[in-house]
C-alpha cells in the first residue's frame, strides 16, 4: 500500500510563510498545537506553516517518518459528545519542514535568519526548561534554554538589533511559569557568555514570553488505528496520532493580548483563551488531571494494567483516584469547591473514554520530574495549609519508587543518571536508607523529606508494604483507612 505524501489526491496544500518554529515532534504537539494551527489556517484567521525540529536536534524516527510523508499526517479524535459517540479525522498540512538541525544546520540557520519567523512553540517535557552551564554561544547547545539563547543571539546579530525582529515564545511544558523560567535562564546564559546588555535589552523589549496551559489527552496510535486509516484512506500513515475531542489552550502573561492580535486562534471557534495569568487554570488542571495521571500510573502499572481505561475500570484504582482528588487535591486549591468538583467530574469522565488507547507507559515517561511538578505541590499544601500528611499522596510516591526498583517489571524511560542512582542505592534490607538517599539526591529539586515532617517514615512504611505484600494488598490497606 502506498504511503501518504503530497502526491495523494486528498492533499491540498497551500504555500504559506513559515512563521512558527516548533521544538518538539512528539504526538502531543502534533495532535494539539499543529491541529489548532491547521484548523485556524483553514478558517482563514491565520496564515502560517510550521517548521519542526526535535528538541535534542536528533534525527529520530518521528522526524524520519514526517520527512517520508512530506510532513503530512492524520489526527484522529474520538470521544463521547452530549452522550453520543463521535469521531473526526483531520489531515494535517500545516507542517512544511521537519528536520534535525544536527543533520541540516544550514536550514536551521536560514529559519533563524528569516524575517517571516515570529513564533517559537515548545514542549520539551518538565525536564526541558532547566539551567545547565552549557555553551549557549553554539546553536547546538546541550539544553533547550541554551539553544534558545544561541538562537536569539544569532537573530539579534543578523538583524543588527532590529526591534521588530523579536520572537514570541509559547511554552507548552507542563511546569509552572514555563516561559518566565525560560526567559530567566536565557538571561543567565547571556550574562555568563558575555553577550552584552544591548542583547539583553533587545530580548526584554522585542521578545514576548507567554506561559501557557495545554490540555488534550493524546494517546499516539495503535496498529489497529493504522489499519483503520489504511482501509479508509487507501494509504499508510506512519505519523498518525489519536486523541480525545476535548482541547484547551490558555495563553497568559503581559503579552497575551499582543499574541491574540497576531494569532487570533479564538476566532476560529477553538477553545483558546488569552488571559493575564494561567495560574487559576493551571492549578486545577495540573493538580487534578495531570496529578491524577501521574499519581496513579505507578500503582496501575504495578497492578498489571496497560491503559488509562483499564486503570479506571479497575475498582480499587478508580476508588483510590477519586478519594485522592476529593480528599487531598480539591481542599487545597484556592477556588470554589463546588466548581472544582464539577471540573473534577468532567476530568474523570474523560479518563473513561473507551476510544482512547492511552498507554500508561507513555504517561510514565520521566515520572520522577512529573511527580515533583504535579503531585508534590498537593502534598506540600496539605501540610502547610491543613497540617496534614496526605496519606494517598505519600502512597503515590512510594509506588513510584517501587516502579523504579531494580527488579521492577517496568523499565523506566527517564534520566539515565537518576535511574542508575536509584539502582545503585537500592537496599531491600534497609528501605529507609534507600528512600532517604533518593530524597536527598539531585533527582528532585527539593528534599521532600526535609520539607514535610514524617514523609520519610511514611514513604518507607508504604514502600515496605508494596515490596513485601504486593501492590494490591498494600493498596487495599491504604483504602481501608
Tab-separated table of C-alpha atoms in Angstrom:
chain	number	residue	atom	x	y	z
A	1	UNK	CA	0.000	0.000	0.000
A	2	UNK	CA	1.267	3.475	-0.873
A	3	UNK	CA	2.491	5.853	1.815
A	4	UNK	CA	0.853	9.205	2.446
A	5	UNK	CA	2.648	12.070	0.672
A	6	UNK	CA	1.984	15.181	-1.423
A	7	UNK	CA	1.021	13.119	-4.466
A	8	UNK	CA	-2.182	11.854	-2.826
A	9	UNK	CA	-5.348	13.290	-4.347
A	10	UNK	CA	-6.676	14.209	-0.869
A	11	UNK	CA	-3.795	16.591	-0.250
A	12	UNK	CA	-4.485	20.235	-0.990
A	13	UNK	CA	-1.503	22.228	0.191
A	14	UNK	CA	-1.281	25.991	0.165
A	15	UNK	CA	2.114	27.688	0.222
A	16	UNK	CA	2.304	29.687	3.451
A	17	UNK	CA	5.066	31.649	5.220
A	18	UNK	CA	6.883	29.732	7.947
A	19	UNK	CA	6.093	31.861	10.968
A	20	UNK	CA	6.353	29.103	13.586
A	21	UNK	CA	9.439	27.182	14.722
A	22	UNK	CA	8.403	24.212	16.854
A	23	UNK	CA	10.746	22.488	19.287
A	24	UNK	CA	9.067	19.104	19.608
A	25	UNK	CA	7.962	16.492	17.091
A	26	UNK	CA	6.062	14.280	19.531
A	27	UNK	CA	2.476	13.099	19.451
A	28	UNK	CA	1.145	15.805	21.766
A	29	UNK	CA	2.262	18.883	19.865
A	30	UNK	CA	1.220	17.356	16.548
A	31	UNK	CA	-2.254	16.461	17.854
A	32	UNK	CA	-2.684	19.716	19.749
A	33	UNK	CA	-0.767	22.801	18.583
A	34	UNK	CA	-0.388	21.725	14.954
A	35	UNK	CA	-4.024	20.594	14.834
A	36	UNK	CA	-5.064	24.002	16.218
A	37	UNK	CA	-2.898	25.928	13.740
A	38	UNK	CA	-4.077	23.765	10.852
A	39	UNK	CA	-7.707	24.402	11.805
A	40	UNK	CA	-7.085	28.152	12.117
A	41	UNK	CA	-5.427	28.181	8.679
A	42	UNK	CA	-8.497	26.541	7.190
A	43	UNK	CA	-10.783	29.072	8.895
A	44	UNK	CA	-8.714	31.896	7.421
A	45	UNK	CA	-7.815	33.584	10.730
A	46	UNK	CA	-4.075	32.909	10.378
A	47	UNK	CA	-1.699	32.110	7.525
A	48	UNK	CA	1.339	30.104	8.574
A	49	UNK	CA	3.389	26.982	8.121
A	50	UNK	CA	5.354	25.252	10.894
A	51	UNK	CA	8.965	24.083	10.897
A	52	UNK	CA	9.530	21.237	13.348
A	53	UNK	CA	12.815	20.285	14.990
A	54	UNK	CA	13.478	17.685	17.652
A	55	UNK	CA	14.427	19.398	20.955
A	56	UNK	CA	17.701	17.476	21.160
A	57	UNK	CA	18.327	18.067	17.442
A	58	UNK	CA	18.457	14.310	16.822
A	59	UNK	CA	17.392	12.682	13.569
A	60	UNK	CA	14.866	10.387	15.207
A	61	UNK	CA	12.206	8.001	13.783
A	62	UNK	CA	9.365	10.549	14.020
A	63	UNK	CA	11.328	13.150	12.059
A	64	UNK	CA	12.173	10.463	9.505
A	65	UNK	CA	8.518	9.432	9.158
A	66	UNK	CA	7.413	13.030	8.702
A	67	UNK	CA	10.077	13.569	6.040
A	68	UNK	CA	8.975	10.452	4.141
A	69	UNK	CA	5.366	11.676	4.227
A	70	UNK	CA	6.143	15.267	3.166
A	71	UNK	CA	5.239	16.304	6.739
A	72	UNK	CA	1.652	15.092	6.319
A	73	UNK	CA	-0.244	13.007	8.866
A	74	UNK	CA	-3.730	12.447	10.231
A	75	UNK	CA	-5.119	13.350	13.645
A	76	UNK	CA	-7.973	11.069	14.672
A	77	UNK	CA	-10.136	12.346	17.546
A	78	UNK	CA	-12.699	10.171	19.311
A	79	UNK	CA	-14.962	10.522	22.300
A	80	UNK	CA	-18.463	10.982	23.553
A	81	UNK	CA	-20.160	14.329	22.961
A	82	UNK	CA	-23.576	15.004	24.510
A	83	UNK	CA	-23.954	11.288	25.128
A	84	UNK	CA	-23.241	10.361	21.510
A	85	UNK	CA	-20.055	8.697	20.228
A	86	UNK	CA	-18.196	10.999	17.851
A	87	UNK	CA	-15.140	10.600	15.664
A	88	UNK	CA	-13.371	13.023	13.362
A	89	UNK	CA	-10.194	12.667	11.332
A	90	UNK	CA	-8.205	15.601	10.034
A	91	UNK	CA	-5.322	15.558	7.565
A	92	UNK	CA	-2.723	17.989	8.922
A	93	UNK	CA	-0.908	20.065	6.294
A	94	UNK	CA	0.451	22.908	8.444
A	95	UNK	CA	3.976	21.468	8.844
A	96	UNK	CA	6.221	22.184	5.861
A	97	UNK	CA	9.580	21.176	7.346
A	98	UNK	CA	10.644	18.525	9.867
A	99	UNK	CA	14.356	18.044	10.330
A	100	UNK	CA	17.332	17.661	12.642
A	101	UNK	CA	19.487	20.786	12.960
A	102	UNK	CA	22.451	18.487	13.562
A	103	UNK	CA	21.881	16.959	10.113
A	104	UNK	CA	20.830	20.171	8.359
A	105	UNK	CA	22.396	23.162	10.141
A	106	UNK	CA	22.036	25.440	7.102
A	107	UNK	CA	18.239	25.037	7.062
A	108	UNK	CA	18.103	25.766	10.793
A	109	UNK	CA	20.221	28.887	10.358
A	110	UNK	CA	18.084	30.091	7.464
A	111	UNK	CA	14.968	29.792	9.650
A	112	UNK	CA	16.577	31.802	12.441
A	113	UNK	CA	17.512	34.479	9.920
A	114	UNK	CA	14.088	34.519	8.266
A	115	UNK	CA	12.168	37.821	8.649
A	116	UNK	CA	8.935	35.764	8.460
A	117	UNK	CA	9.675	33.809	11.635
A	118	UNK	CA	7.570	35.092	14.526
A	119	UNK	CA	6.672	32.304	16.967
A	120	UNK	CA	8.562	29.602	18.840
A	121	UNK	CA	6.453	26.775	20.277
A	122	UNK	CA	7.951	24.167	22.578
A	123	UNK	CA	7.169	21.036	24.529
A	124	UNK	CA	10.430	19.740	25.939
A	125	UNK	CA	8.804	17.952	28.962
A	126	UNK	CA	9.224	19.049	32.579
A	127	UNK	CA	12.967	18.372	32.301
A	128	UNK	CA	13.436	20.573	29.242
A	129	UNK	CA	13.353	24.035	30.794
A	130	UNK	CA	16.244	23.768	33.187
A	131	UNK	CA	19.522	25.587	33.624
A	132	UNK	CA	22.837	23.907	32.972
A	133	UNK	CA	26.136	25.619	32.354
A	134	UNK	CA	26.375	24.616	28.684
A	135	UNK	CA	27.819	26.668	25.828
A	136	UNK	CA	24.975	28.966	24.780
A	137	UNK	CA	27.123	30.554	22.075
A	138	UNK	CA	26.543	27.460	19.904
A	139	UNK	CA	23.264	26.836	18.092
A	140	UNK	CA	23.610	23.160	19.043
A	141	UNK	CA	23.921	23.869	22.799
A	142	UNK	CA	23.043	20.945	25.055
A	143	UNK	CA	19.957	22.320	26.822
A	144	UNK	CA	16.811	23.878	25.425
A	145	UNK	CA	17.418	27.275	27.159
A	146	UNK	CA	20.980	27.178	25.824
A	147	UNK	CA	19.743	26.518	22.297
A	148	UNK	CA	17.193	29.344	22.537
A	149	UNK	CA	19.814	31.786	23.860
A	150	UNK	CA	22.079	30.980	20.915
A	151	UNK	CA	19.138	31.264	18.506
A	152	UNK	CA	18.154	34.702	19.795
A	153	UNK	CA	21.738	35.971	19.857
A	154	UNK	CA	22.221	34.852	16.257
A	155	UNK	CA	18.980	36.542	15.188
A	156	UNK	CA	19.853	39.712	17.109
A	157	UNK	CA	23.199	39.969	15.333
A	158	UNK	CA	21.781	39.073	11.921
A	159	UNK	CA	19.192	41.850	12.074
A	160	UNK	CA	21.540	44.315	13.822
A	161	UNK	CA	19.274	44.572	16.848
A	162	UNK	CA	16.140	45.434	14.858
A	163	UNK	CA	13.401	45.719	17.484
A	164	UNK	CA	10.814	44.398	15.035
A	165	UNK	CA	12.587	41.065	14.679
A	166	UNK	CA	11.943	39.676	18.150
A	167	UNK	CA	10.092	36.399	18.656
A	168	UNK	CA	7.062	35.243	20.644
A	169	UNK	CA	7.560	32.152	22.799
A	170	UNK	CA	4.623	29.863	23.580
A	171	UNK	CA	5.885	27.247	26.028
A	172	UNK	CA	3.681	24.166	26.354
A	173	UNK	CA	5.706	22.342	29.007
A	174	UNK	CA	3.598	21.270	31.999
A	175	UNK	CA	5.670	23.195	34.501
A	176	UNK	CA	4.777	26.313	36.423
A	177	UNK	CA	5.848	29.652	34.899
A	178	UNK	CA	7.292	27.758	31.940
A	179	UNK	CA	8.040	30.740	29.682
A	180	UNK	CA	9.055	33.007	32.568
A	181	UNK	CA	11.670	30.460	33.635
A	182	UNK	CA	12.888	30.093	30.057
A	183	UNK	CA	13.435	33.850	29.880
A	184	UNK	CA	15.224	33.789	33.246
A	185	UNK	CA	17.622	31.088	32.028
A	186	UNK	CA	18.230	32.898	28.743
A	187	UNK	CA	19.332	35.965	30.700
A	188	UNK	CA	21.624	33.817	32.852
A	189	UNK	CA	23.181	32.156	29.803
A	190	UNK	CA	23.618	35.516	28.073
A	191	UNK	CA	25.336	37.068	31.091
A	192	UNK	CA	27.673	34.089	31.508
A	193	UNK	CA	28.531	34.176	27.794
A	194	UNK	CA	29.143	37.938	27.853
A	195	UNK	CA	26.521	38.675	25.200
A	196	UNK	CA	26.107	42.194	26.495
A	197	UNK	CA	23.439	44.485	27.896
A	198	UNK	CA	22.200	45.580	24.463
A	199	UNK	CA	21.300	41.983	23.608
A	200	UNK	CA	19.508	41.508	26.943
A	201	UNK	CA	17.607	44.767	26.388
A	202	UNK	CA	16.575	43.528	22.930
A	203	UNK	CA	15.243	40.293	24.442
A	204	UNK	CA	13.291	42.303	27.039
A	205	UNK	CA	11.905	44.846	24.601
A	206	UNK	CA	11.391	42.811	21.426
A	207	UNK	CA	10.514	39.288	22.558
A	208	UNK	CA	7.385	38.044	24.316
A	209	UNK	CA	7.385	35.036	26.636
A	210	UNK	CA	3.936	33.575	27.315
A	211	UNK	CA	3.252	30.949	29.950
A	212	UNK	CA	0.678	28.579	28.557
A	213	UNK	CA	-1.525	25.778	29.793
A	214	UNK	CA	-2.413	22.934	27.444
A	215	UNK	CA	-4.991	20.198	27.775
A	216	UNK	CA	-5.811	17.295	25.475
A	217	UNK	CA	-5.322	13.603	26.140
A	218	UNK	CA	-3.236	12.233	23.266
A	219	UNK	CA	-2.619	8.520	23.004
A	220	UNK	CA	-0.438	8.263	19.922
A	221	UNK	CA	-1.629	5.455	17.698
A	222	UNK	CA	-2.067	1.697	17.682
A	223	UNK	CA	-1.706	-0.913	14.962
A	224	UNK	CA	-5.494	-1.066	14.730
A	225	UNK	CA	-5.626	2.698	14.159
A	226	UNK	CA	-3.134	2.453	11.303
A	227	UNK	CA	-5.133	-0.373	9.690
A	228	UNK	CA	-8.306	1.675	10.035
A	229	UNK	CA	-6.708	4.659	8.298
A	230	UNK	CA	-5.292	2.381	5.598
A	231	UNK	CA	-8.750	0.990	4.918
A	232	UNK	CA	-10.430	4.391	4.974
A	233	UNK	CA	-7.829	6.436	3.104
A	234	UNK	CA	-6.043	3.888	0.943
A	235	UNK	CA	-2.578	4.789	2.185
A	236	UNK	CA	-0.206	4.114	5.095
A	237	UNK	CA	0.266	6.878	7.664
A	238	UNK	CA	3.213	6.181	9.969
A	239	UNK	CA	2.823	9.501	11.787
A	240	UNK	CA	-0.854	9.105	12.695
A	241	UNK	CA	-1.904	10.484	16.085
A	242	UNK	CA	-5.018	9.687	18.121
A	243	UNK	CA	-6.520	11.829	20.838
A	244	UNK	CA	-9.693	12.944	22.536
A	245	UNK	CA	-12.119	15.534	21.184
A	246	UNK	CA	-11.554	17.960	24.088
A	247	UNK	CA	-8.875	20.641	23.821
A	248	UNK	CA	-7.905	23.729	25.839
A	249	UNK	CA	-5.058	26.191	25.316
A	250	UNK	CA	-4.660	29.058	27.790
A	251	UNK	CA	-2.058	31.652	26.769
A	252	UNK	CA	-1.173	34.021	29.566
A	253	UNK	CA	1.068	36.861	30.599
A	254	UNK	CA	1.637	40.534	29.878
A	255	UNK	CA	1.998	39.831	26.167
A	256	UNK	CA	-1.130	37.706	25.798
A	257	UNK	CA	-3.170	40.465	24.168
A	258	UNK	CA	-0.391	41.091	21.640
A	259	UNK	CA	-0.330	37.396	20.816
A	260	UNK	CA	-4.108	37.442	20.396
A	261	UNK	CA	-3.739	40.199	17.790
A	262	UNK	CA	-1.184	38.242	15.790
A	263	UNK	CA	-2.525	34.749	16.408
A	264	UNK	CA	-6.330	35.086	16.859
A	265	UNK	CA	-6.981	31.387	17.306
A	266	UNK	CA	-10.152	32.015	19.296
A	267	UNK	CA	-11.754	33.478	16.159
A	268	UNK	CA	-11.570	30.025	14.567
A	269	UNK	CA	-14.002	28.662	17.145
A	270	UNK	CA	-11.182	26.979	19.041
A	271	UNK	CA	-11.043	26.579	22.815
A	272	UNK	CA	-8.158	29.042	23.164
A	273	UNK	CA	-8.058	31.771	25.828
A	274	UNK	CA	-5.751	34.782	26.203
A	275	UNK	CA	-5.518	35.846	29.851
A	276	UNK	CA	-3.268	37.946	32.131
A	277	UNK	CA	-2.328	34.761	34.034
A	278	UNK	CA	-2.703	30.990	33.593
A	279	UNK	CA	-2.435	30.281	37.332
A	280	UNK	CA	-6.134	29.656	38.023
A	281	UNK	CA	-6.440	27.219	35.139
A	282	UNK	CA	-3.061	25.683	35.816
A	283	UNK	CA	-3.584	24.855	39.486
A	284	UNK	CA	-6.731	22.870	38.941
A	285	UNK	CA	-5.752	21.288	35.624
A	286	UNK	CA	-2.226	20.187	36.527
A	287	UNK	CA	-3.142	19.035	40.018
A	288	UNK	CA	-6.367	17.261	39.118
A	289	UNK	CA	-5.834	15.872	35.617
A	290	UNK	CA	-2.061	15.507	35.407
A	291	UNK	CA	-1.707	14.844	39.127
A	292	UNK	CA	-4.227	12.017	38.894
A	293	UNK	CA	-2.444	10.577	35.860
A	294	UNK	CA	0.993	10.662	37.466
A	295	UNK	CA	-0.320	9.670	40.881
A	296	UNK	CA	-1.992	6.511	39.661
A	297	UNK	CA	0.377	5.464	36.880
A	298	UNK	CA	2.898	3.596	39.049
A	299	UNK	CA	0.376	1.672	41.117
A	300	UNK	CA	-1.624	0.890	37.947
A	301	UNK	CA	1.412	-0.477	36.132
A	302	UNK	CA	2.436	-2.492	39.182
A	303	UNK	CA	-1.152	-3.818	39.326
A	304	UNK	CA	-0.860	-5.106	35.763
A	305	UNK	CA	-2.861	-2.518	33.830
A	306	UNK	CA	-1.730	-1.252	30.424
A	307	UNK	CA	-4.020	1.692	29.628
A	308	UNK	CA	-5.795	4.525	31.421
A	309	UNK	CA	-9.145	2.975	30.510
A	310	UNK	CA	-8.081	-0.325	32.115
A	311	UNK	CA	-6.854	1.532	35.203
A	312	UNK	CA	-10.146	3.367	35.683
A	313	UNK	CA	-12.068	0.159	35.078
A	314	UNK	CA	-10.094	-1.303	37.994
A	315	UNK	CA	-12.366	-0.793	41.019
A	316	UNK	CA	-9.629	-0.244	43.602
A	317	UNK	CA	-7.614	2.162	41.481
A	318	UNK	CA	-10.723	4.072	40.480
A	319	UNK	CA	-11.632	4.407	44.153
A	320	UNK	CA	-8.094	5.493	45.025
A	321	UNK	CA	-8.019	8.259	42.375
A	322	UNK	CA	-11.469	9.575	43.328
A	323	UNK	CA	-10.517	9.746	47.012
A	324	UNK	CA	-7.140	11.265	46.185
A	325	UNK	CA	-8.791	14.112	44.266
A	326	UNK	CA	-11.672	14.605	46.697
A	327	UNK	CA	-9.721	14.402	49.968
A	328	UNK	CA	-6.289	15.794	49.126
A	329	UNK	CA	-6.309	17.781	45.885
A	330	UNK	CA	-9.512	19.838	45.873
A	331	UNK	CA	-9.327	21.015	49.539
A	332	UNK	CA	-6.005	22.822	48.973
A	333	UNK	CA	-6.840	24.609	45.693
A	334	UNK	CA	-7.975	28.182	46.288
A	335	UNK	CA	-11.146	28.086	44.242
A	336	UNK	CA	-14.855	27.381	44.729
A	337	UNK	CA	-15.038	23.724	45.916
A	338	UNK	CA	-18.270	23.069	44.021
A	339	UNK	CA	-16.746	24.327	40.777
A	340	UNK	CA	-13.701	22.168	41.422
A	341	UNK	CA	-15.890	19.111	41.978
A	342	UNK	CA	-17.661	19.783	38.703
A	343	UNK	CA	-14.334	20.211	36.921
A	344	UNK	CA	-13.045	17.007	38.527
A	345	UNK	CA	-16.111	15.051	37.391
A	346	UNK	CA	-15.510	16.187	33.811
A	347	UNK	CA	-11.872	15.142	34.046
A	348	UNK	CA	-12.683	11.705	35.409
A	349	UNK	CA	-15.248	11.191	32.650
A	350	UNK	CA	-12.514	11.896	30.090
A	351	UNK	CA	-10.349	9.211	31.700
A	352	UNK	CA	-13.003	6.608	30.952
A	353	UNK	CA	-13.183	7.416	27.235
A	354	UNK	CA	-13.271	3.898	25.706
A	355	UNK	CA	-11.996	5.165	22.352
A	356	UNK	CA	-8.625	6.374	23.620
A	357	UNK	CA	-5.944	3.744	23.982
A	358	UNK	CA	-3.847	5.868	26.346
A	359	UNK	CA	-0.887	3.722	27.315
A	360	UNK	CA	0.251	4.003	30.924
A	361	UNK	CA	3.845	3.586	29.791
A	362	UNK	CA	3.633	6.805	27.791
A	363	UNK	CA	2.332	8.651	30.869
A	364	UNK	CA	5.156	7.112	32.903
A	365	UNK	CA	7.829	8.796	30.778
A	366	UNK	CA	10.025	10.958	33.059
A	367	UNK	CA	7.819	10.135	36.052
A	368	UNK	CA	10.317	11.425	38.610
A	369	UNK	CA	10.184	15.046	37.457
A	370	UNK	CA	6.478	14.749	36.680
A	371	UNK	CA	5.708	13.644	40.247
A	372	UNK	CA	7.568	16.640	41.660
A	373	UNK	CA	5.767	19.084	39.342
A	374	UNK	CA	2.288	17.600	39.518
A	375	UNK	CA	1.973	15.861	42.891
A	376	UNK	CA	4.424	17.367	45.348
A	377	UNK	CA	2.560	20.747	45.437
A	378	UNK	CA	-0.551	18.918	46.675
A	379	UNK	CA	1.454	17.063	49.310
A	380	UNK	CA	3.132	20.285	50.432
A	381	UNK	CA	-0.113	22.292	50.570
A	382	UNK	CA	-1.793	19.618	52.661
A	383	UNK	CA	0.987	20.042	55.203
A	384	UNK	CA	1.285	23.836	55.134
A	385	UNK	CA	-2.431	24.642	54.851
A	386	UNK	CA	-4.003	21.812	56.838
A	387	UNK	CA	-1.119	20.467	58.938
A	388	UNK	CA	-1.847	17.077	57.380
A	389	UNK	CA	0.436	14.405	55.983
A	390	UNK	CA	-1.530	13.425	52.886
A	391	UNK	CA	-1.530	9.620	53.009
A	392	UNK	CA	-2.687	8.979	49.462
A	393	UNK	CA	-0.123	11.370	48.007
A	394	UNK	CA	2.603	9.649	50.022
A	395	UNK	CA	1.399	6.286	48.698
A	396	UNK	CA	1.823	7.538	45.108
A	397	UNK	CA	5.438	8.434	45.937
A	398	UNK	CA	6.072	5.000	47.426
A	399	UNK	CA	4.537	3.314	44.370
A	400	UNK	CA	6.691	5.492	42.114
A	401	UNK	CA	9.852	4.358	43.905
A	402	UNK	CA	8.690	0.728	43.727
A	403	UNK	CA	8.190	1.106	39.969
A	404	UNK	CA	11.826	2.260	39.669
A	405	UNK	CA	13.198	-0.585	41.825
A	406	UNK	CA	15.989	-2.627	40.203
A	407	UNK	CA	13.812	-5.761	39.975
A	408	UNK	CA	10.665	-3.960	38.811
A	409	UNK	CA	8.988	-5.402	35.705
A	410	UNK	CA	8.828	-1.833	34.419
A	411	UNK	CA	11.809	-0.352	32.590
A	412	UNK	CA	11.845	3.407	33.285
A	413	UNK	CA	12.330	5.899	30.466
A	414	UNK	CA	13.875	8.691	32.477
A	415	UNK	CA	17.130	10.491	33.153
A	416	UNK	CA	19.686	7.622	32.924
A	417	UNK	CA	21.759	9.054	35.778
A	418	UNK	CA	18.731	9.176	38.065
A	419	UNK	CA	17.654	5.650	37.157
A	420	UNK	CA	21.192	4.408	37.818
A	421	UNK	CA	21.359	6.252	41.146
A	422	UNK	CA	18.193	4.533	42.360
A	423	UNK	CA	19.501	1.153	41.241
A	424	UNK	CA	22.908	1.664	42.871
A	425	UNK	CA	21.423	2.865	46.172
A	426	UNK	CA	18.605	0.334	46.452
A	427	UNK	CA	18.750	-1.836	49.569
A	428	UNK	CA	15.729	-4.030	50.330
A	429	UNK	CA	17.157	-4.790	53.758
A	430	UNK	CA	17.118	-1.106	54.678
A	431	UNK	CA	14.407	0.647	52.686
A	432	UNK	CA	14.523	3.691	54.946
A	433	UNK	CA	18.089	4.397	53.888
A	434	UNK	CA	17.045	3.757	50.276
A	435	UNK	CA	14.260	6.325	50.460
A	436	UNK	CA	16.465	8.792	52.338
A	437	UNK	CA	19.205	8.536	49.715
A	438	UNK	CA	16.765	9.130	46.861
A	439	UNK	CA	15.064	12.096	48.551
A	440	UNK	CA	18.451	13.621	49.421
A	441	UNK	CA	19.833	13.243	45.883
A	442	UNK	CA	19.666	15.703	42.976
A	443	UNK	CA	16.870	13.686	41.364
A	444	UNK	CA	14.425	16.230	42.788
A	445	UNK	CA	14.976	19.962	43.190
A	446	UNK	CA	13.960	19.875	46.847
A	447	UNK	CA	14.375	17.297	49.595
A	448	UNK	CA	10.769	16.304	50.259
A	449	UNK	CA	11.737	14.527	53.470
A	450	UNK	CA	13.182	17.688	54.994
A	451	UNK	CA	10.262	19.829	53.824
A	452	UNK	CA	7.491	17.518	55.080
A	453	UNK	CA	7.893	16.061	58.621
A	454	UNK	CA	7.152	12.348	58.755
A	455	UNK	CA	7.319	11.878	54.986
A	456	UNK	CA	10.461	9.739	55.060
A	457	UNK	CA	8.976	7.342	57.612
A	458	UNK	CA	5.548	7.109	55.932
A	459	UNK	CA	7.038	6.597	52.466
A	460	UNK	CA	9.252	3.853	53.868
A	461	UNK	CA	6.238	2.215	55.520
A	462	UNK	CA	4.252	2.169	52.288
A	463	UNK	CA	7.213	1.101	50.163
A	464	UNK	CA	7.891	-1.772	52.571
A	465	UNK	CA	4.244	-2.837	52.302
A	466	UNK	CA	4.323	-2.737	48.499
A	467	UNK	CA	7.580	-4.731	48.351
A	468	UNK	CA	6.507	-7.270	50.937
A	469	UNK	CA	2.791	-7.740	50.269
A	470	UNK	CA	2.414	-6.577	46.665
A	471	UNK	CA	0.628	-3.523	45.304
A	472	UNK	CA	-2.896	-4.968	45.595
A	473	UNK	CA	-2.697	-5.729	49.296
A	474	UNK	CA	-0.837	-2.505	50.064
A	475	UNK	CA	-3.472	-0.506	48.168
A	476	UNK	CA	-6.325	-2.262	49.981
A	477	UNK	CA	-4.719	-1.412	53.327
A	478	UNK	CA	-4.474	2.281	52.427
A	479	UNK	CA	-8.042	2.413	51.141
A	480	UNK	CA	-9.308	0.777	54.350
A	481	UNK	CA	-8.137	3.743	56.431
